[in-house]
PDB file of C-alpha atoms in Angstrom:
ATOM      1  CA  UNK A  88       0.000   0.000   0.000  1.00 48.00           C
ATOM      2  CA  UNK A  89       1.435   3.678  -0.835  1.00 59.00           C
ATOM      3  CA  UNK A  90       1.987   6.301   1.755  1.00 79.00           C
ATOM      4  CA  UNK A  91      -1.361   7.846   2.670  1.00 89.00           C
ATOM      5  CA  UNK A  92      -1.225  11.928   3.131  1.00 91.00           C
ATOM      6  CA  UNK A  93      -3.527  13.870   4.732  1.00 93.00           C
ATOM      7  CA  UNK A  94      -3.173  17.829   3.908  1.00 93.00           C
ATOM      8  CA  UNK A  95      -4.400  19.483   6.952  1.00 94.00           C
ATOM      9  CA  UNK A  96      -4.819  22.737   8.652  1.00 94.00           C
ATOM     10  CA  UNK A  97      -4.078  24.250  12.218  1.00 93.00           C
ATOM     11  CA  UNK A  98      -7.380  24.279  14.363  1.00 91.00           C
ATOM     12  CA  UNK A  99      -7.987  27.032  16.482  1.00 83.00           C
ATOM     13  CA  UNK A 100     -11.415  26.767  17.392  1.00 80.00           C
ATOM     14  CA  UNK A 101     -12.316  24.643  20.505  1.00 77.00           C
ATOM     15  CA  UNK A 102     -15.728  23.442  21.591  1.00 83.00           C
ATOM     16  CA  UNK A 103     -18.994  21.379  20.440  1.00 85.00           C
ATOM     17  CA  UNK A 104     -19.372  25.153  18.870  1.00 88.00           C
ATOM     18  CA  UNK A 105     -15.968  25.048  17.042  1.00 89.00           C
ATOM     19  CA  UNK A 106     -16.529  21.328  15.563  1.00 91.00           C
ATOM     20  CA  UNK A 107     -20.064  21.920  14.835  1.00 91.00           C
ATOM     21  CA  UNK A 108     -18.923  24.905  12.401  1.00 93.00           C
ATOM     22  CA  UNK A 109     -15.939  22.656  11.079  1.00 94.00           C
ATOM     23  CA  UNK A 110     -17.845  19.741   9.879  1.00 93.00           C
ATOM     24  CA  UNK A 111     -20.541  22.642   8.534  1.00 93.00           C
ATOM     25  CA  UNK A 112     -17.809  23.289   6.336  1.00 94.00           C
ATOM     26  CA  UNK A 113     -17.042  19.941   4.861  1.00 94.00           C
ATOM     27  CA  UNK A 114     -14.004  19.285   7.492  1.00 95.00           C
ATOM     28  CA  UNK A 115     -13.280  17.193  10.219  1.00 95.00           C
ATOM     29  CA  UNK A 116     -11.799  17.871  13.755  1.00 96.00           C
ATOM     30  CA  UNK A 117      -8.788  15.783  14.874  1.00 95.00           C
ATOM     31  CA  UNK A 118      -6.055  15.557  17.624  1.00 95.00           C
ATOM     32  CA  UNK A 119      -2.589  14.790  16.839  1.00 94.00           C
ATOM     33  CA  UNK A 120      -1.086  13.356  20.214  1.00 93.00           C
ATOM     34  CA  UNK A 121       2.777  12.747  20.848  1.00 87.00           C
ATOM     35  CA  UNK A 122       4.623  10.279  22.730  1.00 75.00           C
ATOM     36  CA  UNK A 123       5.631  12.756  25.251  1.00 75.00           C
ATOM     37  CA  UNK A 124       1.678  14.410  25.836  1.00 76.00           C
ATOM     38  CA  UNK A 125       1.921  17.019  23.727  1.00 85.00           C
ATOM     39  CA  UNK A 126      -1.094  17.368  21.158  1.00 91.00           C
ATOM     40  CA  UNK A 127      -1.516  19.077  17.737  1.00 93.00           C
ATOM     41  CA  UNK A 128      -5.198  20.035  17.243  1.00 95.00           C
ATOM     42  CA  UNK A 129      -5.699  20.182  13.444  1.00 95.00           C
ATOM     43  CA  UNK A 130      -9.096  19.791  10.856  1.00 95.00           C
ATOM     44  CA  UNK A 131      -8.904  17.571   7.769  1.00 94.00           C
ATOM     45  CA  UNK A 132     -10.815  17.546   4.475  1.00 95.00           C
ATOM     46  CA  UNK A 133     -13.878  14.802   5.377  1.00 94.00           C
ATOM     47  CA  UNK A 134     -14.212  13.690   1.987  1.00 94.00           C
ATOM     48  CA  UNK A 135     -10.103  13.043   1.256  1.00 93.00           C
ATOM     49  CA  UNK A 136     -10.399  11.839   4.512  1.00 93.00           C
ATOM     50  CA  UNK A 137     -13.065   8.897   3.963  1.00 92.00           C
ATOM     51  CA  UNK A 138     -11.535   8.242   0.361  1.00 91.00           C
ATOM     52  CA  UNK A 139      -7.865   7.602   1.593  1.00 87.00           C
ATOM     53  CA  UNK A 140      -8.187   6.147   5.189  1.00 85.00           C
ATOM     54  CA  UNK A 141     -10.157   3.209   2.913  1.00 83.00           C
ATOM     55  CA  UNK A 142      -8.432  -0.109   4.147  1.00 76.00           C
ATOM     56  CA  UNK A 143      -6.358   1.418   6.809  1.00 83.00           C
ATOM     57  CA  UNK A 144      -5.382  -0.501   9.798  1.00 80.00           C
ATOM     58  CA  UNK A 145      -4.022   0.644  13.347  1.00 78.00           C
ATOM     59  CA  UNK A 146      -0.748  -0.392  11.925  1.00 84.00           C
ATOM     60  CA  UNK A 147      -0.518   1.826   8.979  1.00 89.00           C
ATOM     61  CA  UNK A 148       1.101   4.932   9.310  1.00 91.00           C
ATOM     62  CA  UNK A 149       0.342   7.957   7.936  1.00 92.00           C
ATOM     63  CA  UNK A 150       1.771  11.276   6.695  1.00 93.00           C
ATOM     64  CA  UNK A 151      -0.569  14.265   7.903  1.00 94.00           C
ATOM     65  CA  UNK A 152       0.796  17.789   6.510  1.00 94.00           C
ATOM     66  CA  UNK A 153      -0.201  20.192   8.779  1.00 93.00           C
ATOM     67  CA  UNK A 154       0.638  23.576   7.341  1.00 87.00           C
ATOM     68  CA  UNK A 155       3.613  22.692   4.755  1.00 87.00           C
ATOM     69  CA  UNK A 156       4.854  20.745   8.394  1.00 91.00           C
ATOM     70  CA  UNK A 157       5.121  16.447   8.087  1.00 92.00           C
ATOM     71  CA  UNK A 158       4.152  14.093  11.106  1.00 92.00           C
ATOM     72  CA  UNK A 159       4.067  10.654  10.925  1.00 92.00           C
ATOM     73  CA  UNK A 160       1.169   8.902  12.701  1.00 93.00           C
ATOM     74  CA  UNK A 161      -1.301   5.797  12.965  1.00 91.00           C
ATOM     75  CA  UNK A 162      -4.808   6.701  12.966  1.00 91.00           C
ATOM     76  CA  UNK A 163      -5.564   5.646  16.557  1.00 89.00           C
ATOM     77  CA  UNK A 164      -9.543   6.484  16.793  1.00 91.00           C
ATOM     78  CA  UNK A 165     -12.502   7.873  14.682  1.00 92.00           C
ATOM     79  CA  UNK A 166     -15.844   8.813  16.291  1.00 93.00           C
ATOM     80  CA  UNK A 167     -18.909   8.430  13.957  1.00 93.00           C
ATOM     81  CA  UNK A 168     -22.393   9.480  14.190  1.00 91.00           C
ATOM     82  CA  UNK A 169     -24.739   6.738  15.330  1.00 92.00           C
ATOM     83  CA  UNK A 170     -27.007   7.781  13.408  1.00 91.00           C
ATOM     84  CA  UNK A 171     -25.437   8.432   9.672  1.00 90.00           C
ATOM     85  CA  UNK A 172     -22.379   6.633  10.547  1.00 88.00           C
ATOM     86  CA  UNK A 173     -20.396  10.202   9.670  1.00 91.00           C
ATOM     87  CA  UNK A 174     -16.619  10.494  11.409  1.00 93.00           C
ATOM     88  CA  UNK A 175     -17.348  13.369  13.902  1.00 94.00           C
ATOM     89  CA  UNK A 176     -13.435  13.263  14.948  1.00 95.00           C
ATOM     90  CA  UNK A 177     -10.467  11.455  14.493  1.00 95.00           C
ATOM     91  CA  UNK A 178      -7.572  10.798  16.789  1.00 95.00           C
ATOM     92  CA  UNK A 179      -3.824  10.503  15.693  1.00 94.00           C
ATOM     93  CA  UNK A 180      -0.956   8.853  17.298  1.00 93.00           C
ATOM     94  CA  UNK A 181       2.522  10.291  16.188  1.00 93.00           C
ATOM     95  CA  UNK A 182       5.313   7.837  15.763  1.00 92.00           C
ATOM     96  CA  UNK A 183       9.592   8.748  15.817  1.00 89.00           C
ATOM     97  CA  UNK A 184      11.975   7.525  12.945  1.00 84.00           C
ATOM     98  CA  UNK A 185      14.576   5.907  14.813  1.00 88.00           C
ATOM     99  CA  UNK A 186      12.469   5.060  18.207  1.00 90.00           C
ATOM    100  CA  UNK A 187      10.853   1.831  18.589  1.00 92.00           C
ATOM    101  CA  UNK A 188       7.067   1.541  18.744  1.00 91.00           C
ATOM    102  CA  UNK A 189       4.752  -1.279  19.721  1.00 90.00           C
ATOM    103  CA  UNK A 190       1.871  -1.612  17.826  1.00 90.00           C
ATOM    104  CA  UNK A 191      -0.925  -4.296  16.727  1.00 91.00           C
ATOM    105  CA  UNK A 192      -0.831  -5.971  13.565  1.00 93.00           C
ATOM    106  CA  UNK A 193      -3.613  -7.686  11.487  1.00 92.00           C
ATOM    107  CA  UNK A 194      -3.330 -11.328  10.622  1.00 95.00           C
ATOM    108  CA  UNK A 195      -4.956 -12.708   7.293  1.00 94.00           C
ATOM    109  CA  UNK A 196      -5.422 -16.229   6.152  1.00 96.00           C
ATOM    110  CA  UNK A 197      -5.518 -17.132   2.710  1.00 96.00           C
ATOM    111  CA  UNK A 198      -5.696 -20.342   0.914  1.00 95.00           C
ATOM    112  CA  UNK A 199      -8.286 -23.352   0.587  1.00 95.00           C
ATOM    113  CA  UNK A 200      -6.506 -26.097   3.506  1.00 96.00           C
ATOM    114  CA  UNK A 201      -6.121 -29.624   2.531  1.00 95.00           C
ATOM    115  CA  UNK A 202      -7.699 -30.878   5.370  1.00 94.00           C
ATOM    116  CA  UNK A 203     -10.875 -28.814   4.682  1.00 95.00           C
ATOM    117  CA  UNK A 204     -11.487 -30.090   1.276  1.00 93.00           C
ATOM    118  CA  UNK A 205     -10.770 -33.674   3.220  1.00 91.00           C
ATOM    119  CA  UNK A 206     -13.835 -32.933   5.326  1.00 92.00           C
ATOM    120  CA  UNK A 207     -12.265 -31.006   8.326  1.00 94.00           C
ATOM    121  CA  UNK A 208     -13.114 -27.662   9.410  1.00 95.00           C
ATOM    122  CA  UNK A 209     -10.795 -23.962  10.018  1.00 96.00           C
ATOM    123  CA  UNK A 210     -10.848 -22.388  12.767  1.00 96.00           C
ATOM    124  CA  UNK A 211      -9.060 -19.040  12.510  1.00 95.00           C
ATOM    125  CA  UNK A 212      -9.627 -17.057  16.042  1.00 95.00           C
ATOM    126  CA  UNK A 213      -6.791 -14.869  15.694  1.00 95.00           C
ATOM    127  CA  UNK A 214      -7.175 -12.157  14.279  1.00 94.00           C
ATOM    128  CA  UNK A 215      -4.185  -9.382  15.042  1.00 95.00           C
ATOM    129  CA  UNK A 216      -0.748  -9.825  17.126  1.00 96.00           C
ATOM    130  CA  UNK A 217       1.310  -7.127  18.931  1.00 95.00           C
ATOM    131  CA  UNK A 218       5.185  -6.148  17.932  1.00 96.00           C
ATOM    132  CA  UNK A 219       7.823  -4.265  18.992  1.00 95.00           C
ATOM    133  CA  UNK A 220       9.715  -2.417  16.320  1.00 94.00           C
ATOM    134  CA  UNK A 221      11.365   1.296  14.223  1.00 93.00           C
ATOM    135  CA  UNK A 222       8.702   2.650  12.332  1.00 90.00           C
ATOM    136  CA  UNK A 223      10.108   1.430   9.000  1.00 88.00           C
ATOM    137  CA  UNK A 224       9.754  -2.161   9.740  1.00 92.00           C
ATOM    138  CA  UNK A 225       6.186  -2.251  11.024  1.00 91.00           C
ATOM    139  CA  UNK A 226       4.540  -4.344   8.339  1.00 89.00           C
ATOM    140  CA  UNK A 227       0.651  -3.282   7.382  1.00 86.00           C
ATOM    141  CA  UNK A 228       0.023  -6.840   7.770  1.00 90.00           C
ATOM    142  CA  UNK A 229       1.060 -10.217   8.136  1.00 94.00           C
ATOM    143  CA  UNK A 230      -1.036 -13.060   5.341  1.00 94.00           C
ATOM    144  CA  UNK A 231      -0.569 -16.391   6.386  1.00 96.00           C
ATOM    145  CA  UNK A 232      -0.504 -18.959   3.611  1.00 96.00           C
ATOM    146  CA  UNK A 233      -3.058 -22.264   4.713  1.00 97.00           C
ATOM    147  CA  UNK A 234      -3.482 -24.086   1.520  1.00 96.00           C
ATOM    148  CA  UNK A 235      -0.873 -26.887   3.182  1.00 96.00           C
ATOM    149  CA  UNK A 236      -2.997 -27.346   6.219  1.00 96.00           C
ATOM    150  CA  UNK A 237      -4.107 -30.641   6.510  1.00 95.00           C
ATOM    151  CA  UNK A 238      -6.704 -32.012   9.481  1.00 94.00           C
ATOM    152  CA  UNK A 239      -5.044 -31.946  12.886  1.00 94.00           C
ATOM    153  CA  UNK A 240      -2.162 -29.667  12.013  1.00 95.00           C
ATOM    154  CA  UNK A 241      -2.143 -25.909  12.964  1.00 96.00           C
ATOM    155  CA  UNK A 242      -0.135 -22.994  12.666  1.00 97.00           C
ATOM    156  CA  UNK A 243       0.846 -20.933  15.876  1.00 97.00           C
ATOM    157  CA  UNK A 244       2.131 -17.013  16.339  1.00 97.00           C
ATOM    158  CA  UNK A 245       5.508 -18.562  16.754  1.00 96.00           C
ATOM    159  CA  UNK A 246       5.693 -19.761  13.361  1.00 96.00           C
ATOM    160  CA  UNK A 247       4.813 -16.135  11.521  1.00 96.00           C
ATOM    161  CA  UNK A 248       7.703 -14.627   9.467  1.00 92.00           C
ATOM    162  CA  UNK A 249       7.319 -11.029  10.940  1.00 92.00           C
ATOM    163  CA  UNK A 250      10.700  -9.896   9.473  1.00 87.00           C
ATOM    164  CA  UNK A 251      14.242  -8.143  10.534  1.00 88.00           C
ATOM    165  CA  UNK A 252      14.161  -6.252  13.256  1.00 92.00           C
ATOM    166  CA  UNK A 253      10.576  -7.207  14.153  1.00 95.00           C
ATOM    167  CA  UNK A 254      10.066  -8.593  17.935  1.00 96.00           C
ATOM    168  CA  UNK A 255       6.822 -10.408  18.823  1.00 96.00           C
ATOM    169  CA  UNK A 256       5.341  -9.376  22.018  1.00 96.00           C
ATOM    170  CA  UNK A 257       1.684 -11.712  21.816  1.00 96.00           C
ATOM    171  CA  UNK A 258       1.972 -15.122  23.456  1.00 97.00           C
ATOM    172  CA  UNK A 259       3.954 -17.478  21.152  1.00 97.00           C
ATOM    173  CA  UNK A 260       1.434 -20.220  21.514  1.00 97.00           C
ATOM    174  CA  UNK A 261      -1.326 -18.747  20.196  1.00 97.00           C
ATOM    175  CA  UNK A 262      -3.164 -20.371  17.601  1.00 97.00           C
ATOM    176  CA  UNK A 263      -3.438 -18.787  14.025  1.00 97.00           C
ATOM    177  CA  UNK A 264      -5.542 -21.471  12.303  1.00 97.00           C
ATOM    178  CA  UNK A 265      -6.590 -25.075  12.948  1.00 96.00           C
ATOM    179  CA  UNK A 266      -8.171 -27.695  11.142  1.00 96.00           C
ATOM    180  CA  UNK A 267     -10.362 -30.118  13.117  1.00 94.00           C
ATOM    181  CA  UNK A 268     -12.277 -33.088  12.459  1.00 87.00           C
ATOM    182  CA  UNK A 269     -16.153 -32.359  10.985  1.00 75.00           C
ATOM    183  CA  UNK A 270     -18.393 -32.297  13.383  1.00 62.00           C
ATOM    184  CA  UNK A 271     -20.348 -35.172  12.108  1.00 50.00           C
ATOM    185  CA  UNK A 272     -17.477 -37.335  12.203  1.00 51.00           C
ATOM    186  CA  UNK A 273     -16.132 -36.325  15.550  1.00 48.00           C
ATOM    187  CA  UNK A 274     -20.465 -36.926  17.004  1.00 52.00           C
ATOM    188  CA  UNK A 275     -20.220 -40.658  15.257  1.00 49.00           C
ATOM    189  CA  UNK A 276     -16.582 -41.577  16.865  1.00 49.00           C
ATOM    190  CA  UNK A 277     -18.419 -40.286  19.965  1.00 50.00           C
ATOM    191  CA  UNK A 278     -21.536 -42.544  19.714  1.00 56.00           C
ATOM    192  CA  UNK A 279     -19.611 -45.588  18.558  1.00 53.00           C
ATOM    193  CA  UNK A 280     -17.304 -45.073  21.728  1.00 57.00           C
ATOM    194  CA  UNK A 281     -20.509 -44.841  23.919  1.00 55.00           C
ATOM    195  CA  UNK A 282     -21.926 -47.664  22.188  1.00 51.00           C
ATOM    196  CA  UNK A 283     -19.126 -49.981  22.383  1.00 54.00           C
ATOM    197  CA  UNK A 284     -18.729 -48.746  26.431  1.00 53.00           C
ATOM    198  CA  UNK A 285     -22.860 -49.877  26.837  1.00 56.00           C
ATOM    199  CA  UNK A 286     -22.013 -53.472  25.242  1.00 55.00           C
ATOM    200  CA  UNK A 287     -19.088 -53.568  27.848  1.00 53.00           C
ATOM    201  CA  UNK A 288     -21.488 -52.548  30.762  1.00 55.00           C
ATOM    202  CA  UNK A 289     -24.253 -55.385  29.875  1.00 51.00           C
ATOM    203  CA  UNK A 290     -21.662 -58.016  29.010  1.00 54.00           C
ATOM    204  CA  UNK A 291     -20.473 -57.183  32.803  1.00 55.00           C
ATOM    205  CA  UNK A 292     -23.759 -57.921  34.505  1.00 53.00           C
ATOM    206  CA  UNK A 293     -24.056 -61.251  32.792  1.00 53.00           C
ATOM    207  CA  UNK A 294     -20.985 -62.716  33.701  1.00 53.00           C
ATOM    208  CA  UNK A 295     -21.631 -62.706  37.825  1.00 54.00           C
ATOM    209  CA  UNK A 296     -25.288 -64.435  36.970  1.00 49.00           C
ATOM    210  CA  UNK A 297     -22.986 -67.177  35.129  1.00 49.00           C
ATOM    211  CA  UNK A 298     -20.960 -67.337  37.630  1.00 51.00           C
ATOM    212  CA  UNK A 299     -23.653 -67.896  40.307  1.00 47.00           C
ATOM    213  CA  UNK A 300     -24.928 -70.654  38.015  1.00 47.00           C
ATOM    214  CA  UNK A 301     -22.095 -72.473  37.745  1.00 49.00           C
ATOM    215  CA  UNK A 302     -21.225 -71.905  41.451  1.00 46.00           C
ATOM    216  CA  UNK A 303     -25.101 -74.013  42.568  1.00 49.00           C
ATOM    217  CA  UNK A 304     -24.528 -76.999  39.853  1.00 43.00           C
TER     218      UNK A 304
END
């Protein structure tokens, strides 16, 4: 994905009074915070803003040009009307070049497993991971290749190729994807096991009568 830019503009209105007249105008209020406190309120064009921030994740950063001056930032938060689903206000985070960040970073699956088109099902249940790492290593996203899955095998956040200079901060253990046995065929296993445990039982109380039998001739 290419660099997104936002051109923006100093805001120096404050208030539900302020915002109400900048989104009158087409614009959006937003709050560029730092990593030491310090916060940049600015106002973006709503429309470039909807059209770019299109397939953005938390991990994506961002160039915002704030008066001919460049930050680098993740879009951290929108607010949206409940009722139109219009962003109200959006929330920056600004990143350093050359100081580590931690960050979350989506996981997506892709490819049909072998052991589903053998009658097993995926389970995928994770969905993102956390790293550590400089801004210019964060990767948008991590896609995890499943076509060689096959049932009973799975693939864990330890075995992710996250890149140089990436460190993984999520538990190691966690499971990416899984294919298990179809229901069906796990429910009949089951009922022939229960079965087979219900011949055992009866076979059990006939033996003592036999016995008891034998035992009076």
């Amino acid at each position: 994905m290419s660099q997104v830019v936002f051109a923006a503009k100093n805001r120096t209105e404050s208030g539900s009074g302020g915002a109400r007249r900048i989104r009158q105008a087409g614009r959006i209020p937003a709050v560029v915070y730092g990593r030491t406190g310090k916060a940049l309120s600015i106002d973006l064009d709503a429309l470039e803003f909807v059209n770019s921030a299109k397939g953005i994740s938390e991990s994506t950063i961002v160039t915002i040009n704030v008066d001919g001056q460049t930050h680098q930032a993740f879009v951290k938060d929108t607010q949206r009307n409940i009722t139109d689903g219009k962003i109200l206000h959006v929330d920056f985070y600004e990143v350093e070049a050359g100081v580590s960040l931690r960050a979350k970073v989506s996981v997506h699956v892709h490819g049909n497993p072998v052991g589903v088109r053998e009658g097993g099902i995926l389970e995928s249940p994770l969905h993102e991971i956390e790293v550590e790492c400089l801004p210019k290593d964060l990767p948008e996203r991590i896609d995890v290749d499943i076509a060689e899955l096959k049932v009973n095998q799975s693939i864990h956040v330890r075995d992710l190729k996250l890149g140089d200079g990436v460190r993984l901060i999520s538990n190691a253990d966690q499971v990416v994807a899984l294919v298990k046995f179809a229901k069906a065929e796990t429910e009949a296993a089951a009922e022939t096991e229960t079965a087979a445990a219900e011949t055992a039982e009866v076979k059990d109380t006939k033996e003592p009568a036999k016995d008891a039998k034998e035992a009076k001739a």
